């Protein structure tokens, strides 16, 4: 699909950048890493972002690209995140219909998940997609999504248990 | 109640057309409030200017980071100031441009670029020497001046006007063919002491004429203008009090 021009990126970023930055801050909860992710997103748009021209929703397309940039940054980041609380990076809050505490716990546990499961966790537990919608979004089968969702639930419960166990000292 | 997906709400808040979301907001206060908060974020604009210092993807980030505001400084344009009044009669007034005022150039993107969507409308308000950009509701009070900002994703002949709830009409961006990119009205509208509310309307000349005649705003891009000031009557303690 080819690259986007700088002017095209300027138009897109002017329109969508505020919410894309919000997304990066929420996923990474680290201002510096969020900025890195945005820089990577823009670099990728300049290299091969042409597909957004044909997207039904440019925002949908850009937000998926932002998620991937964030997960790449998370994967290669070798320093300990100065993880901020969700309230510090997001004044808007959780969307209606989503359990805010579950959303918070998923974001806090993102690093504990496998690479394959992180993007799914964002779609299902952060954005409230059904398993069918997530399967379509990721281009995998519903069976695959179901297995990964069970795995994520199991992993989160383990990490949650560990936190609760740490609080109980003999 | 089933709510739209958050990504759809966010896309709608950015100005993308999502009829299902729009219909849902009429019956769901929670989603309406959520979209209002999102629009607040959109109105504040992105904090970063990643194009000012692009780095290859995956490269290490610099130790020092400077967050720069992406919104360009907007000089007040030279030209005639229009006065908007709350009564049906409105008059055009002029003032000498202030020292240092220069016309605002439009940022144009080469044609052939095409994204899907309507013109995006915003307003830049100047109040007390401070400029602020509004992508959703614009609130005005006496003495404010505001300019219209239009982002086009395809070359188009458009015009922008302010349509008061009382039917008054003020053309603020004359009809003209404009390229892809962001355009600002060359002239600013000034609000005087009378309460006013209405809509900033942007579209093709045909669509705008239709909206003006019918009062229906379906075929145009709009931005609500609301009165934020104290009416002279209230300030005076009310007639007969």
Short mmCIF file of C-alpha atoms in Angstrom, two decimals:
data_model
loop_
_atom_site.label_atom_id
_atom_site.label_comp_id
_atom_site.label_asym_id
_atom_site.label_seq_id
_atom_site.Cartn_x
_atom_site.Cartn_y
_atom_site.Cartn_z
CA UNK A 1 0.00 0.00 0.00
CA UNK A 2 3.00 2.27 0.23
CA UNK A 3 3.86 5.17 2.45
CA UNK A 4 1.91 8.20 3.53
CA UNK A 5 3.29 11.65 2.89
CA UNK A 6 4.21 13.96 5.75
CA UNK A 7 1.27 16.17 4.90
CA UNK A 8 -1.11 13.23 5.00
CA UNK A 9 0.24 12.21 8.38
CA UNK A 10 -0.13 15.81 9.57
CA UNK A 11 -3.81 15.78 8.65
CA UNK A 12 -4.41 12.41 10.29
CA UNK A 13 -2.50 13.23 13.43
CA UNK A 14 -4.20 16.56 13.83
CA UNK A 15 -7.55 14.85 13.75
CA UNK A 16 -6.86 11.65 15.70
CA UNK A 17 -3.63 12.25 17.57
CA UNK A 18 -5.17 13.27 20.89
CA UNK A 19 -7.00 9.96 21.32
CA UNK A 20 -4.13 7.92 19.93
CA UNK A 21 -1.85 9.50 22.52
CA UNK A 22 -4.44 8.69 25.19
CA UNK A 23 -4.46 5.08 24.03
CA UNK A 24 -0.68 4.86 24.23
CA UNK A 25 -0.64 6.36 27.74
CA UNK A 26 -3.31 3.95 28.94
CA UNK A 27 -1.64 0.84 27.51
CA UNK A 28 1.86 1.75 28.63
CA UNK A 29 1.18 3.95 31.69
CA UNK A 30 4.53 5.58 31.10
CA UNK A 31 4.77 8.96 29.40
CA UNK A 32 8.19 8.37 27.90
CA UNK A 33 7.30 4.96 26.49
CA UNK A 34 4.03 6.33 25.18
CA UNK A 35 5.94 9.00 23.31
CA UNK A 36 8.22 6.31 21.89
CA UNK A 37 5.20 4.37 20.69
CA UNK A 38 3.75 7.43 18.99
CA UNK A 39 7.08 8.13 17.30
CA UNK A 40 7.15 4.54 16.06
CA UNK A 41 3.58 4.81 14.84
CA UNK A 42 4.36 7.92 12.83
CA UNK A 43 7.54 6.40 11.41
CA UNK A 44 5.55 3.35 10.31
CA UNK A 45 2.89 5.52 8.73
CA UNK A 46 5.54 7.35 6.76
CA UNK A 47 7.01 4.03 5.63
CA UNK A 48 3.92 1.95 4.86
CA UNK A 49 0.74 3.57 6.15
CA UNK A 50 -1.02 3.79 2.78
CA UNK A 51 -3.69 1.24 3.71
CA UNK A 52 -5.38 3.80 5.97
CA UNK A 53 -6.56 5.63 2.85
CA UNK A 54 -8.98 2.79 2.11
CA UNK A 55 -10.01 2.06 5.67
CA UNK A 56 -13.71 2.32 6.45
CA UNK A 57 -12.66 4.05 9.65
CA UNK A 58 -9.23 5.68 9.70
CA UNK A 59 -9.46 5.86 13.49
CA UNK A 60 -10.01 2.10 13.83
CA UNK A 61 -7.03 1.45 11.62
CA UNK A 62 -4.81 3.94 13.48
CA UNK A 63 -5.77 2.68 16.89
CA UNK A 64 -4.85 -0.90 15.99
CA UNK A 65 -1.54 0.42 14.69
CA UNK A 66 -1.07 2.32 17.95
CA UNK A 67 -1.73 -0.83 19.98
CA UNK A 68 0.88 -2.72 17.99
CA UNK A 69 3.39 0.09 18.41
CA UNK A 70 2.74 0.07 22.16
CA UNK A 71 3.17 -3.68 22.41
CA UNK A 72 6.40 -3.48 20.41
CA UNK A 73 7.71 -0.84 22.78
CA UNK A 74 6.69 -2.96 25.75
CA UNK A 75 8.42 -5.98 24.28
CA UNK A 76 11.73 -4.26 23.65
CA UNK A 77 11.77 -2.00 26.65
CA UNK A 78 14.49 -3.17 28.92
CA UNK A 79 14.09 -0.62 31.60
CA UNK A 80 11.61 -0.85 34.41
CA UNK A 81 8.56 1.15 33.57
CA UNK A 82 7.82 4.13 35.72
CA UNK A 83 4.26 2.83 35.61
CA UNK A 84 1.80 5.53 36.53
CA UNK A 85 -1.62 4.81 37.90
CA UNK A 86 -4.39 4.68 35.35
CA UNK A 87 -6.04 7.69 36.92
CA UNK A 88 -2.92 9.74 36.29
CA UNK A 89 -2.86 9.03 32.56
CA UNK A 90 -6.55 8.88 31.73
CA UNK A 91 -9.07 11.47 32.80
CA UNK A 92 -11.75 10.06 30.53
CA UNK A 93 -12.13 6.74 32.30
CA UNK A 94 -13.54 3.38 31.25
CA UNK A 95 -16.24 3.21 28.59
CA UNK A 96 -19.78 2.33 29.72
CA UNK A 97 -20.52 -1.35 30.07
CA UNK A 98 -16.93 -2.32 30.92
CA UNK A 99 -15.84 -3.35 34.39
CA UNK A 100 -13.37 -0.61 35.34
CA UNK A 101 -11.58 -2.77 37.88
CA UNK A 102 -11.09 -5.63 35.41
CA UNK A 103 -9.78 -3.09 32.90
CA UNK A 104 -7.35 -1.76 35.48
CA UNK A 105 -6.13 -5.21 36.43
CA UNK A 106 -5.55 -6.22 32.81
CA UNK A 107 -3.46 -3.12 32.19
CA UNK A 108 -1.44 -3.74 35.33
CA UNK A 109 -0.82 -7.35 34.29
CA UNK A 110 -0.05 -6.78 30.60
CA UNK A 111 3.65 -7.51 30.98
CA UNK A 112 2.86 -10.83 32.64
CA UNK A 113 1.07 -12.08 29.54
CA UNK A 114 2.57 -13.81 26.52
CA UNK A 115 3.14 -11.69 23.43
CA UNK A 116 0.31 -13.42 21.58
CA UNK A 117 -2.12 -12.79 24.39
CA UNK A 118 -1.46 -9.11 24.97
CA UNK A 119 -3.22 -7.80 21.88
CA UNK A 120 -6.16 -10.09 22.55
CA UNK A 121 -6.31 -8.94 26.15
CA UNK A 122 -6.56 -5.33 24.99
CA UNK A 123 -9.38 -6.14 22.60
CA UNK A 124 -11.44 -8.29 24.94
CA UNK A 125 -10.77 -6.89 28.39
CA UNK A 126 -9.97 -3.28 27.59
CA UNK A 127 -12.26 -2.63 24.67
CA UNK A 128 -15.04 -5.06 25.49
CA UNK A 129 -15.06 -6.92 22.18
CA UNK A 130 -16.83 -10.26 22.08
CA UNK A 131 -14.72 -13.29 21.28
CA UNK A 132 -16.24 -13.40 17.81
CA UNK A 133 -15.38 -9.76 17.18
CA UNK A 134 -11.86 -10.30 18.51
CA UNK A 135 -11.41 -13.31 16.24
CA UNK A 136 -12.43 -11.25 13.26
CA UNK A 137 -10.18 -8.39 14.28
CA UNK A 138 -7.14 -10.63 14.73
CA UNK A 139 -7.86 -12.89 11.77
CA UNK A 140 -7.90 -16.08 13.83
CA UNK A 141 -10.56 -18.64 14.66
CA UNK A 142 -12.97 -18.31 17.54
CA UNK A 143 -11.54 -21.50 18.99
CA UNK A 144 -8.11 -19.89 19.11
CA UNK A 145 -9.52 -16.78 20.74
CA UNK A 146 -11.40 -18.82 23.30
CA UNK A 147 -8.27 -20.73 24.30
CA UNK A 148 -6.27 -17.55 24.64
CA UNK A 149 -8.97 -15.83 26.65
CA UNK A 150 -9.03 -18.75 29.07
CA UNK A 151 -5.27 -18.55 29.30
CA UNK A 152 -5.37 -14.83 30.03
CA UNK A 153 -8.05 -15.31 32.68
CA UNK A 154 -6.00 -18.04 34.31
CA UNK A 155 -2.86 -15.94 34.23
CA UNK A 156 -4.56 -12.90 35.70
CA UNK A 157 -6.07 -14.92 38.45
CA UNK A 158 -2.65 -16.30 39.30
CA UNK A 159 -1.11 -12.82 39.44
CA UNK A 160 -4.04 -11.52 41.43
CA UNK A 161 -3.72 -14.39 43.88
CA UNK A 162 -0.01 -13.69 44.24
CA UNK A 163 -0.74 -10.07 45.08
CA UNK A 164 -3.31 -11.06 47.66
CA UNK A 165 -0.97 -13.72 49.11
CA UNK A 166 1.83 -11.19 49.41
CA UNK A 167 -0.40 -9.02 51.51
CA UNK A 168 -0.95 -11.78 54.05
CA UNK A 169 2.18 -12.21 56.11
CA UNK A 170 2.50 -14.64 58.97
CA UNK B 1 -28.38 -2.15 27.64
CA UNK B 2 -25.77 -2.93 24.99
CA UNK B 3 -23.33 -0.14 24.49
CA UNK B 4 -21.27 0.53 21.36
CA UNK B 5 -17.68 -0.60 21.37
CA UNK B 6 -15.31 1.94 22.87
CA UNK B 7 -13.37 2.19 19.60
CA UNK B 8 -16.60 3.21 17.84
CA UNK B 9 -17.33 5.82 20.50
CA UNK B 10 -13.80 7.16 20.12
CA UNK B 11 -14.07 7.26 16.33
CA UNK B 12 -17.35 9.15 16.64
CA UNK B 13 -15.76 11.60 19.07
CA UNK B 14 -13.10 12.28 16.44
CA UNK B 15 -15.82 13.27 14.01
CA UNK B 16 -16.27 10.07 12.02
CA UNK B 17 -19.84 9.33 10.96
CA UNK B 18 -21.29 6.47 13.05
CA UNK B 19 -25.09 6.62 12.80
CA UNK B 20 -25.60 3.76 15.26
CA UNK B 21 -23.46 5.50 17.85
CA UNK B 22 -25.22 8.78 17.27
CA UNK B 23 -28.60 7.13 17.72
CA UNK B 24 -27.43 5.37 20.88
CA UNK B 25 -26.25 8.61 22.45
CA UNK B 26 -29.80 9.91 22.32
CA UNK B 27 -30.90 7.16 24.70
CA UNK B 28 -27.82 6.57 26.83
CA UNK B 29 -26.62 9.28 29.20
CA UNK B 30 -23.54 7.28 30.19
CA UNK B 31 -22.28 6.98 26.63
CA UNK B 32 -23.16 10.58 25.93
CA UNK B 33 -21.07 11.66 28.91
CA UNK B 34 -18.23 9.37 27.84
CA UNK B 35 -18.19 10.83 24.33
CA UNK B 36 -18.30 14.34 25.79
CA UNK B 37 -15.16 13.58 27.81
CA UNK B 38 -13.49 12.12 24.74
CA UNK B 39 -14.38 15.22 22.77
CA UNK B 40 -12.74 17.26 25.49
CA UNK B 41 -9.52 15.34 24.83
CA UNK B 42 -9.92 15.84 21.09
CA UNK B 43 -10.52 19.54 21.59
CA UNK B 44 -7.31 19.91 23.59
CA UNK B 45 -5.48 18.42 20.65
CA UNK B 46 -2.44 16.14 20.54
CA UNK B 47 0.41 17.09 22.85
CA UNK B 48 3.19 15.79 20.65
CA UNK B 49 4.63 16.89 17.34
CA UNK B 50 6.15 13.62 16.18
CA UNK B 51 6.80 14.96 12.71
CA UNK B 52 9.05 17.69 14.08
CA UNK B 53 11.72 15.12 14.91
CA UNK B 54 10.83 11.78 13.36
CA UNK B 55 12.95 8.82 14.33
CA UNK B 56 13.22 5.50 12.56
CA UNK B 57 10.86 2.98 14.13
CA UNK B 58 12.51 1.04 16.90
CA UNK B 59 15.36 3.45 17.46
CA UNK B 60 16.28 4.38 21.02
CA UNK B 61 14.52 7.41 22.37
CA UNK B 62 16.58 10.48 23.26
CA UNK B 63 17.35 11.10 26.89
CA UNK B 64 15.88 14.55 26.77
CA UNK B 65 12.30 14.78 25.60
CA UNK B 66 10.54 17.97 24.80
CA UNK B 67 6.80 17.82 24.50
CA UNK B 68 5.67 20.40 22.03
CA UNK B 69 2.18 21.47 21.33
CA UNK B 70 1.05 20.43 17.89
CA UNK B 71 -1.39 23.28 17.42
CA UNK B 72 0.21 25.99 15.34
CA UNK B 73 0.11 29.54 16.69
CA UNK B 74 -2.77 31.35 15.08
CA UNK B 75 -2.22 34.97 14.27
CA UNK B 76 -5.31 37.08 14.08
CA UNK B 77 -5.88 37.77 10.43
CA UNK B 78 -5.97 41.21 8.99
CA UNK B 79 -9.29 42.13 7.53
CA UNK B 80 -12.78 43.12 8.41
CA UNK B 81 -14.29 41.99 11.67
CA UNK B 82 -17.91 41.00 11.53
CA UNK B 83 -20.19 41.75 14.39
CA UNK B 84 -22.78 39.21 15.41
CA UNK B 85 -25.83 40.42 17.25
CA UNK B 86 -28.63 38.62 19.02
CA UNK B 87 -31.24 40.51 17.06
CA UNK B 88 -32.24 39.79 13.49
CA UNK B 89 -30.46 42.85 12.15
CA UNK B 90 -26.77 42.39 12.13
CA UNK B 91 -24.31 44.86 10.84
CA UNK B 92 -20.86 44.49 9.55
CA UNK B 93 -18.25 46.55 11.32
CA UNK B 94 -14.65 46.99 10.56
CA UNK B 95 -11.59 47.75 12.51
CA UNK B 96 -8.06 48.37 11.61
CA UNK B 97 -6.00 45.26 11.99
CA UNK B 98 -3.84 45.34 15.07
CA UNK B 99 -0.13 45.79 14.69
CA UNK B 100 1.54 42.56 13.82
CA UNK B 101 -1.60 40.85 12.55
CA UNK B 102 -1.01 38.88 9.42
CA UNK B 103 -3.27 36.79 7.26
CA UNK B 104 -3.32 33.12 8.10
CA UNK B 105 -2.13 30.79 5.40
CA UNK B 106 -3.94 27.54 4.82
CA UNK B 107 -2.04 24.30 5.03
CA UNK B 108 -2.75 22.40 1.87
CA UNK B 109 -1.95 18.80 1.04
CA UNK B 110 -1.38 17.79 -2.57
CA UNK B 111 -4.53 16.56 -4.28
CA UNK B 112 -4.98 12.85 -4.89
CA UNK B 113 -4.97 12.14 -1.19
CA UNK B 114 -8.30 10.83 -0.12
CA UNK B 115 -9.55 9.72 3.26
CA UNK B 116 -13.15 8.97 3.99
CA UNK B 117 -15.24 11.43 6.02
CA UNK B 118 -16.84 14.82 6.14
CA UNK B 119 -15.06 18.12 6.58
CA UNK B 120 -13.87 18.45 10.13
CA UNK B 121 -14.90 21.68 11.77
CA UNK B 122 -13.31 23.42 14.70
CA UNK B 123 -13.26 26.97 15.98
CA UNK B 124 -10.42 29.01 17.39
CA UNK B 125 -11.67 31.53 19.90
CA UNK B 126 -9.73 34.54 21.10
CA UNK B 127 -10.74 35.82 24.50
CA UNK B 128 -8.73 38.28 26.48
CA UNK B 129 -5.70 37.72 24.31
CA UNK B 130 -5.81 33.95 24.78
CA UNK B 131 -6.57 31.60 21.95
CA UNK B 132 -8.31 28.30 22.46
CA UNK B 133 -9.44 25.68 19.99
CA UNK B 134 -12.83 23.96 20.18
CA UNK B 135 -13.68 20.83 18.23
CA UNK B 136 -17.11 20.40 19.78
CA UNK B 137 -19.18 23.09 21.46
CA UNK B 138 -17.96 26.66 21.21
CA UNK B 139 -19.03 28.91 24.06
CA UNK B 140 -18.92 32.65 23.47
CA UNK B 141 -19.36 35.80 25.48
CA UNK B 142 -19.17 39.51 24.71
CA UNK B 143 -15.87 40.54 23.20
CA UNK B 144 -14.91 37.10 21.94
CA UNK B 145 -13.66 36.66 18.43
CA UNK B 146 -13.59 33.33 16.71
CA UNK B 147 -12.34 31.93 13.48
CA UNK B 148 -13.42 28.73 11.77
CA UNK B 149 -10.98 25.90 11.09
CA UNK B 150 -11.90 23.36 8.43
CA UNK B 151 -9.96 20.17 7.70
CA UNK B 152 -10.63 18.59 4.32
CA UNK B 153 -9.70 15.10 3.31
CA UNK B 154 -10.35 15.77 -0.37
CA UNK B 155 -10.31 18.89 -2.58
CA UNK B 156 -13.70 20.50 -2.42
CA UNK B 157 -15.57 23.74 -2.95
CA UNK B 158 -16.87 24.74 0.43
CA UNK B 159 -18.04 27.71 2.38
CA UNK B 160 -18.54 28.32 6.08
CA UNK B 161 -21.22 30.37 7.74
CA UNK B 162 -22.70 31.02 11.14
CA UNK B 163 -26.43 30.42 11.40
CA UNK B 164 -28.05 31.87 14.51
CA UNK B 165 -30.95 30.18 16.20
CA UNK B 166 -32.91 33.32 15.46
CA UNK B 167 -32.22 32.88 11.77
CA UNK B 168 -29.47 35.42 11.34
CA UNK B 169 -26.80 34.46 8.83
CA UNK B 170 -23.15 35.41 8.56
CA UNK B 171 -20.85 34.03 5.89
CA UNK B 172 -17.43 33.70 7.48
CA UNK B 173 -15.54 31.74 4.83
CA UNK B 174 -16.59 32.59 1.27
CA UNK B 175 -17.20 29.79 -1.23
CA UNK B 176 -14.02 28.63 -2.84
CA UNK B 177 -12.20 25.53 -4.00
CA UNK B 178 -9.87 24.33 -1.28
CA UNK B 179 -7.38 21.51 -1.29
CA UNK B 180 -6.78 18.72 1.19
CA UNK B 181 -5.56 20.05 4.49
CA UNK B 182 -6.55 22.56 7.12
CA UNK B 183 -8.02 25.95 6.25
CA UNK B 184 -8.85 28.90 8.43
CA UNK B 185 -11.41 31.58 7.76
CA UNK B 186 -9.64 34.73 6.69
CA UNK B 187 -11.94 36.81 8.83
CA UNK B 188 -13.06 36.44 12.41
CA UNK B 189 -16.53 36.84 13.82
CA UNK B 190 -16.80 39.11 16.82
CA UNK B 191 -19.45 38.67 19.47
CA UNK B 192 -21.02 41.80 20.87
CA UNK B 193 -23.15 42.21 23.95
CA UNK B 194 -26.30 40.46 22.80
CA UNK B 195 -26.72 36.77 23.58
CA UNK B 196 -26.29 34.58 20.57
CA UNK B 197 -26.35 30.90 19.88
CA UNK B 198 -26.43 28.87 16.73
CA UNK B 199 -24.34 26.72 14.48
CA UNK B 200 -21.18 27.04 12.46
CA UNK B 201 -22.03 25.31 9.18
CA UNK B 202 -19.54 24.05 6.64
CA UNK B 203 -20.23 22.34 3.35
CA UNK B 204 -20.62 22.73 -0.36
CA UNK B 205 -22.52 25.84 -1.44
CA UNK B 206 -25.49 23.68 -2.36
CA UNK B 207 -25.58 21.84 0.95
CA UNK B 208 -25.16 25.03 2.94
CA UNK B 209 -27.95 26.74 1.00
CA UNK B 210 -30.19 23.76 1.66
CA UNK B 211 -29.36 23.84 5.37
CA UNK B 212 -30.05 27.57 5.51
CA UNK B 213 -33.39 27.21 3.78
CA UNK B 214 -34.65 24.12 5.57
CA UNK B 215 -33.03 24.43 8.97
CA UNK B 216 -31.97 20.78 8.74
CA UNK B 217 -28.25 20.25 9.19
CA UNK B 218 -27.91 16.70 7.89
CA UNK B 219 -25.82 17.38 4.82
CA UNK B 220 -23.29 19.74 6.39
CA UNK B 221 -20.60 19.64 9.03
CA UNK B 222 -21.51 21.64 12.09
CA UNK B 223 -20.22 23.02 15.36
CA UNK B 224 -22.57 24.31 18.02
CA UNK B 225 -22.13 27.85 19.29
CA UNK B 226 -23.60 28.58 22.70
CA UNK B 227 -23.87 31.70 24.79
CA UNK B 228 -21.52 31.74 27.73
CA UNK B 229 -21.93 35.32 28.86
CA UNK B 230 -24.25 37.23 31.10
CA UNK B 231 -27.04 38.93 29.23
CA UNK B 232 -27.23 42.71 29.67
CA UNK B 233 -30.65 42.22 31.25
CA UNK B 234 -29.30 39.94 33.94
CA UNK B 235 -26.29 42.17 34.49
CA UNK B 236 -28.59 45.12 35.05
CA UNK B 237 -30.62 43.17 37.58
CA UNK B 238 -33.51 42.53 35.21
CA UNK B 239 -36.07 44.92 33.83
CA UNK B 240 -38.42 46.35 36.37
CA UNK B 241 -36.63 44.92 39.36
#
